[in-house]
Tab-separated table of C-alpha atoms in Angstrom:
chain	number	residue	atom	x	y	z
A	1	ASP	CA	153.294	95.317	91.313
A	2	ASP	CA	152.247	92.558	88.943
A	3	LEU	CA	148.819	93.872	87.858
A	4	GLN	CA	147.824	90.604	86.263
A	5	LEU	CA	148.583	88.715	89.491
A	6	LEU	CA	146.677	91.256	91.593
A	7	SER	CA	143.752	91.063	89.186
A	8	THR	CA	143.716	87.281	89.554
A	9	TYR	CA	143.670	87.605	93.361
A	10	TYR	CA	140.890	90.185	93.122
A	11	LEU	CA	138.718	87.908	91.011
A	12	ARG	CA	139.347	84.946	93.318
A	13	ILE	CA	138.440	86.999	96.381
A	14	PHE	CA	135.278	88.579	95.041
A	15	LYS	CA	134.035	85.371	93.456
A	16	SER	CA	134.087	83.786	96.905
A	17	PRO	CA	130.742	82.852	98.489
A	18	PRO	CA	129.376	85.740	100.590
A	19	SER	CA	129.814	83.766	103.820
A	20	LYS	CA	133.560	83.462	103.121
A	21	LEU	CA	134.051	86.923	101.605
A	22	ILE	CA	132.790	88.806	104.670
A	23	LYS	CA	135.463	87.157	106.818
A	24	LEU	CA	138.088	89.032	104.765
A	25	PHE	CA	136.564	92.463	105.442
A	26	PRO	CA	137.944	94.759	108.172
A	27	ASP	CA	135.719	95.042	111.237
A	28	ASP	CA	134.799	98.643	110.439
A	29	VAL	CA	133.042	97.573	107.218
A	30	ASN	CA	130.252	95.905	109.167
A	31	GLY	CA	131.509	93.961	112.164
A	32	ASN	CA	129.356	90.836	111.701
A	33	ARG	CA	131.026	87.552	110.776
A	34	SER	CA	127.864	85.556	110.070
A	35	ILE	CA	126.335	86.252	106.656
A	36	GLN	CA	122.830	86.644	108.074
A	37	GLY	CA	123.953	89.153	110.688
A	38	PHE	CA	126.065	90.925	108.060
A	39	ILE	CA	123.273	91.373	105.530
A	40	THR	CA	120.788	92.294	108.275
A	41	LYS	CA	123.111	95.129	109.307
A	42	GLU	CA	123.389	96.273	105.681
A	43	ILE	CA	119.601	96.310	105.236
A	44	ALA	CA	119.225	98.200	108.516
A	45	ARG	CA	121.818	100.719	107.310
A	46	ALA	CA	119.869	101.162	104.086
A	47	ALA	CA	116.675	101.761	106.088
A	48	SER	CA	118.558	104.286	108.208
A	49	LYS	CA	119.677	106.125	105.063
A	50	MET	CA	116.055	106.192	103.937
A	51	LEU	CA	115.048	107.771	107.267
A	52	ASP	CA	117.693	110.458	106.763
A	53	LYS	CA	115.598	111.677	103.828
A	54	ILE	CA	112.193	110.874	105.270
A	55	VAL	CA	111.009	114.469	105.601
A	56	SER	CA	111.068	114.835	101.825
A	57	ILE	CA	109.202	111.541	101.300
A	58	SER	CA	106.802	111.678	104.256
A	59	GLU	CA	103.734	111.462	102.028
A	60	ILE	CA	104.756	108.154	100.508
A	61	LYS	CA	102.307	105.427	101.502
A	62	SER	CA	103.319	102.704	99.065
A	63	GLU	CA	105.379	99.738	100.249
A	64	ASP	CA	107.049	99.540	96.825
A	65	LYS	CA	108.335	103.116	97.110
A	66	TYR	CA	109.994	102.412	100.451
A	67	ASN	CA	111.471	99.255	98.947
A	68	ASP	CA	112.858	101.300	96.049
A	69	LEU	CA	114.659	103.653	98.445
A	70	VAL	CA	116.058	100.820	100.545
A	71	GLU	CA	117.158	99.017	97.379
A	72	LEU	CA	119.047	102.060	96.076
A	73	SER	CA	120.867	102.580	99.356
A	74	LEU	CA	121.607	98.886	99.854
A	75	ASP	CA	122.866	98.494	96.293
A	76	SER	CA	125.312	101.358	96.750
A	77	ARG	CA	126.844	99.489	99.708
A	78	ILE	CA	127.048	95.966	98.308
A	79	ASN	CA	127.774	96.586	94.606
A	80	PRO	CA	131.557	96.945	95.130
A	81	TRP	CA	131.581	93.309	96.330
A	82	GLY	CA	129.772	92.107	93.222
A	83	TRP	CA	126.469	91.684	95.078
A	84	TYR	CA	123.224	93.342	94.043
A	85	VAL	CA	119.538	93.580	94.877
A	86	GLY	CA	117.408	92.049	92.171
A	87	GLU	CA	114.102	93.519	91.137
A	88	GLN	CA	110.998	92.086	92.755
A	89	SER	CA	111.122	88.628	91.247
A	90	ARG	CA	108.768	85.766	90.665
A	91	GLY	CA	109.725	82.596	92.435
A	92	GLY	CA	108.675	80.127	95.099
A	93	PHE	CA	105.056	79.708	96.110
A	94	SER	CA	102.489	82.342	96.993
A	95	ASP	CA	100.005	81.905	99.818
A	96	PRO	CA	97.189	79.634	98.558
A	97	LYS	CA	94.845	81.064	101.216
A	98	ASN	CA	95.236	84.601	99.889
A	99	LYS	CA	92.129	85.181	97.765
A	100	THR	CA	93.058	88.756	96.852
A	101	THR	CA	95.705	87.709	94.359
A	102	LYS	CA	96.155	85.035	91.741
A	103	LYS	CA	99.891	85.588	91.463
A	104	GLN	CA	101.768	82.325	91.174
A	105	PRO	CA	104.581	81.928	91.929
A	106	GLY	CA	104.997	84.411	94.803
A	107	GLU	CA	106.771	87.745	94.428
A	108	ARG	CA	109.960	88.182	96.458
A	109	ASP	CA	110.449	91.794	97.552
A	110	LEU	CA	114.232	92.174	97.856
A	111	PRO	CA	116.177	89.142	96.603
A	112	ILE	CA	119.919	89.685	97.120
A	113	HIS	CA	122.378	88.070	94.704
A	114	ASP	CA	126.086	87.293	94.995
A	115	ALA	CA	128.782	87.855	92.362
A	116	ASN	CA	127.749	84.623	90.642
A	117	LYS	CA	124.166	85.913	90.300
A	118	GLU	CA	122.930	83.356	92.823
A	119	ILE	CA	120.349	84.421	95.399
A	120	PHE	CA	121.783	84.166	98.896
A	121	CYS	CA	119.263	86.257	100.858
A	122	ILE	CA	115.514	86.863	100.677
A	123	CYS	CA	114.118	89.987	102.318
A	124	GLU	CA	110.341	90.178	102.717
A	125	ALA	CA	109.164	93.787	103.212
A	126	PHE	CA	105.725	95.062	104.174
A	127	ILE	CA	103.867	97.946	105.823
A	128	TYR	CA	102.518	96.994	109.240
A	129	ARG	CA	98.785	97.553	109.503
A	130	LYS	CA	97.198	94.706	111.451
A	131	PRO	CA	98.408	91.472	113.093
A	132	ALA	CA	96.752	89.074	110.616
A	133	PRO	CA	98.464	90.419	107.444
A	134	ALA	CA	101.766	90.619	109.334
A	135	LYS	CA	101.492	86.933	110.254
A	136	ASP	CA	100.821	86.089	106.598
A	137	HIS	CA	104.059	87.807	105.566
A	138	LEU	CA	106.007	86.000	108.272
A	139	LYS	CA	104.729	82.638	107.050
A	140	LYS	CA	105.188	83.044	103.321
A	141	ILE	CA	108.883	83.994	103.366
A	142	PHE	CA	109.684	80.303	103.966
A	143	ASN	CA	108.223	79.375	100.570
A	144	TYR	CA	109.980	82.023	98.501
A	145	TYR	CA	113.223	80.140	98.004
A	146	HIS	CA	114.384	76.565	98.522
A	147	GLN	CA	117.472	77.649	100.492
A	148	ARG	CA	116.365	79.097	103.827
A	149	ASP	CA	119.732	80.078	105.282
A	150	THR	CA	119.450	83.865	105.123
A	151	LEU	CA	115.965	85.300	105.592
A	152	VAL	CA	115.171	88.865	106.674
A	153	ILE	CA	111.856	90.564	107.416
A	154	LEU	CA	111.657	94.347	106.905
A	155	VAL	CA	108.635	96.051	108.488
A	156	TYR	CA	107.618	99.668	107.845
A	157	ASP	CA	105.381	101.287	110.470
A	158	LEU	CA	103.609	104.508	109.444
A	159	GLU	CA	102.132	105.425	112.833
A	160	ASP	CA	103.432	108.137	115.181
A	161	THR	CA	106.155	107.193	117.626
A	162	VAL	CA	103.800	106.329	120.498
A	163	LYS	CA	101.599	104.007	118.429
A	164	SER	CA	104.612	102.591	116.602
A	165	ARG	CA	106.248	101.675	119.917
A	166	LYS	CA	103.072	99.794	120.862
A	167	ASN	CA	103.051	98.065	117.474
A	168	TRP	CA	106.675	97.041	117.955
A	169	ASN	CA	105.916	95.540	121.368
A	170	LYS	CA	102.911	93.736	119.899
A	171	TYR	CA	105.022	92.425	117.026
A	172	LEU	CA	107.762	91.251	119.376
A	173	ASN	CA	105.650	89.757	122.167
A	174	SER	CA	102.445	88.639	120.456
A	175	ILE	CA	102.544	88.451	116.667
A	176	LEU	CA	105.914	86.742	116.269
A	177	PRO	CA	105.495	83.973	118.893
A	178	ASN	CA	101.870	83.319	117.900
A	179	THR	CA	102.296	83.093	114.139
A	180	ASP	CA	101.352	79.733	112.648
A	181	PHE	CA	104.684	79.111	110.910
A	182	PRO	CA	105.126	76.056	108.626
A	183	LYS	CA	105.415	72.945	110.791
A	184	ASP	CA	109.119	72.402	110.046
A	185	PHE	CA	109.905	75.991	111.045
A	186	LYS	CA	107.821	76.518	114.156
A	187	PHE	CA	108.761	79.407	116.422
A	188	VAL	CA	111.168	78.491	119.242
A	189	SER	CA	112.373	81.758	120.795
A	190	SER	CA	113.294	85.369	120.065
A	191	VAL	CA	115.535	88.086	121.443
A	192	ASP	CA	115.684	91.837	120.885
A	193	VAL	CA	119.134	92.504	119.361
A	194	THR	CA	118.644	96.206	118.586
A	195	ARG	CA	121.487	97.249	120.893
A	196	GLU	CA	123.851	94.651	119.441
A	197	PHE	CA	123.380	96.207	116.002
A	198	GLY	CA	123.948	99.732	117.316
A	199	TYR	CA	120.405	101.081	116.910
A	200	GLN	CA	119.391	101.749	120.516
A	201	ASN	CA	117.429	105.036	120.871
A	202	SER	CA	116.700	104.825	117.155
A	203	ALA	CA	113.653	104.535	114.904
A	204	ILE	CA	114.977	101.084	113.941
A	205	LYS	CA	114.443	97.964	116.041
A	206	ILE	CA	115.805	94.481	115.325
A	207	VAL	CA	114.737	91.104	116.682
A	208	ARG	CA	116.285	87.692	116.072
A	209	SER	CA	113.909	84.729	116.093
A	210	VAL	CA	114.937	81.074	116.213
A	211	HIS	CA	112.807	78.387	114.566
A	212	LYS	CA	112.874	74.621	114.257
A	213	ASN	CA	115.632	73.065	112.135
A	214	ASP	CA	118.050	75.696	113.478
A	215	THR	CA	116.544	78.317	111.180
A	216	VAL	CA	116.962	81.983	112.106
A	217	LEU	CA	114.994	85.046	111.009
A	218	PHE	CA	116.070	88.640	111.531
A	219	HIS	CA	113.271	91.222	111.694
A	220	ILE	CA	113.965	94.934	111.103
A	221	PHE	CA	111.134	97.179	112.340
A	222	VAL	CA	111.303	100.763	111.031
A	223	THR	CA	109.255	103.665	112.407
A	224	ILE	CA	108.809	105.909	109.366
A	225	ASN	CA	107.176	108.806	111.242
A	226	TYR	CA	109.920	108.999	113.878
A	227	LYS	CA	109.214	112.598	115.005
A	228	VAL	CA	108.864	112.942	118.790
A	229	ILE	CA	106.978	115.670	120.659
């Protein structure tokens, strides 16, 4: 084999935009051909890996610590393609109504970069506690980056399985459709796609919401305390 030629092909392939690169992967790598579905599946896989070790980290209550674990697992999957999860970065606009912080610009939880070091996905992660803070997180993701093609919400729920199931139903049927999204990205509809992603009967739930201007959000809801009695 001509190693120089193969190296040239390799560089051309892995310098491709993520949306084109994933179309070259075998189906067993991920199975999704849209970049948003692809990266949503990878984030869900990372959350699943975190749950595999959850017994040893059950006392963790910090959102940042969960993010660290998801980041490590996600990085291990996407690094071979030249992609990586950046550290929590400053960018975009924070919520001007939030009086508890003076941070400006806003802090993006899990920005995902391609091989050219360009951000192609923003993942907003938070611990679910009450509807009002959850709605704030849903709104502010639209102001974290000027390109709103690939946006993912990652929600950690710390309640037991019974309460977490109720929180999931509330998130799906009440919080999401009743959030006051920016006017150009108003809520249109949503559908539970958990089964499509292969997480039925799991501690992970996934919903796909459609907004104005043909914008789509994927929401990954993770029950941390998944023990059943």
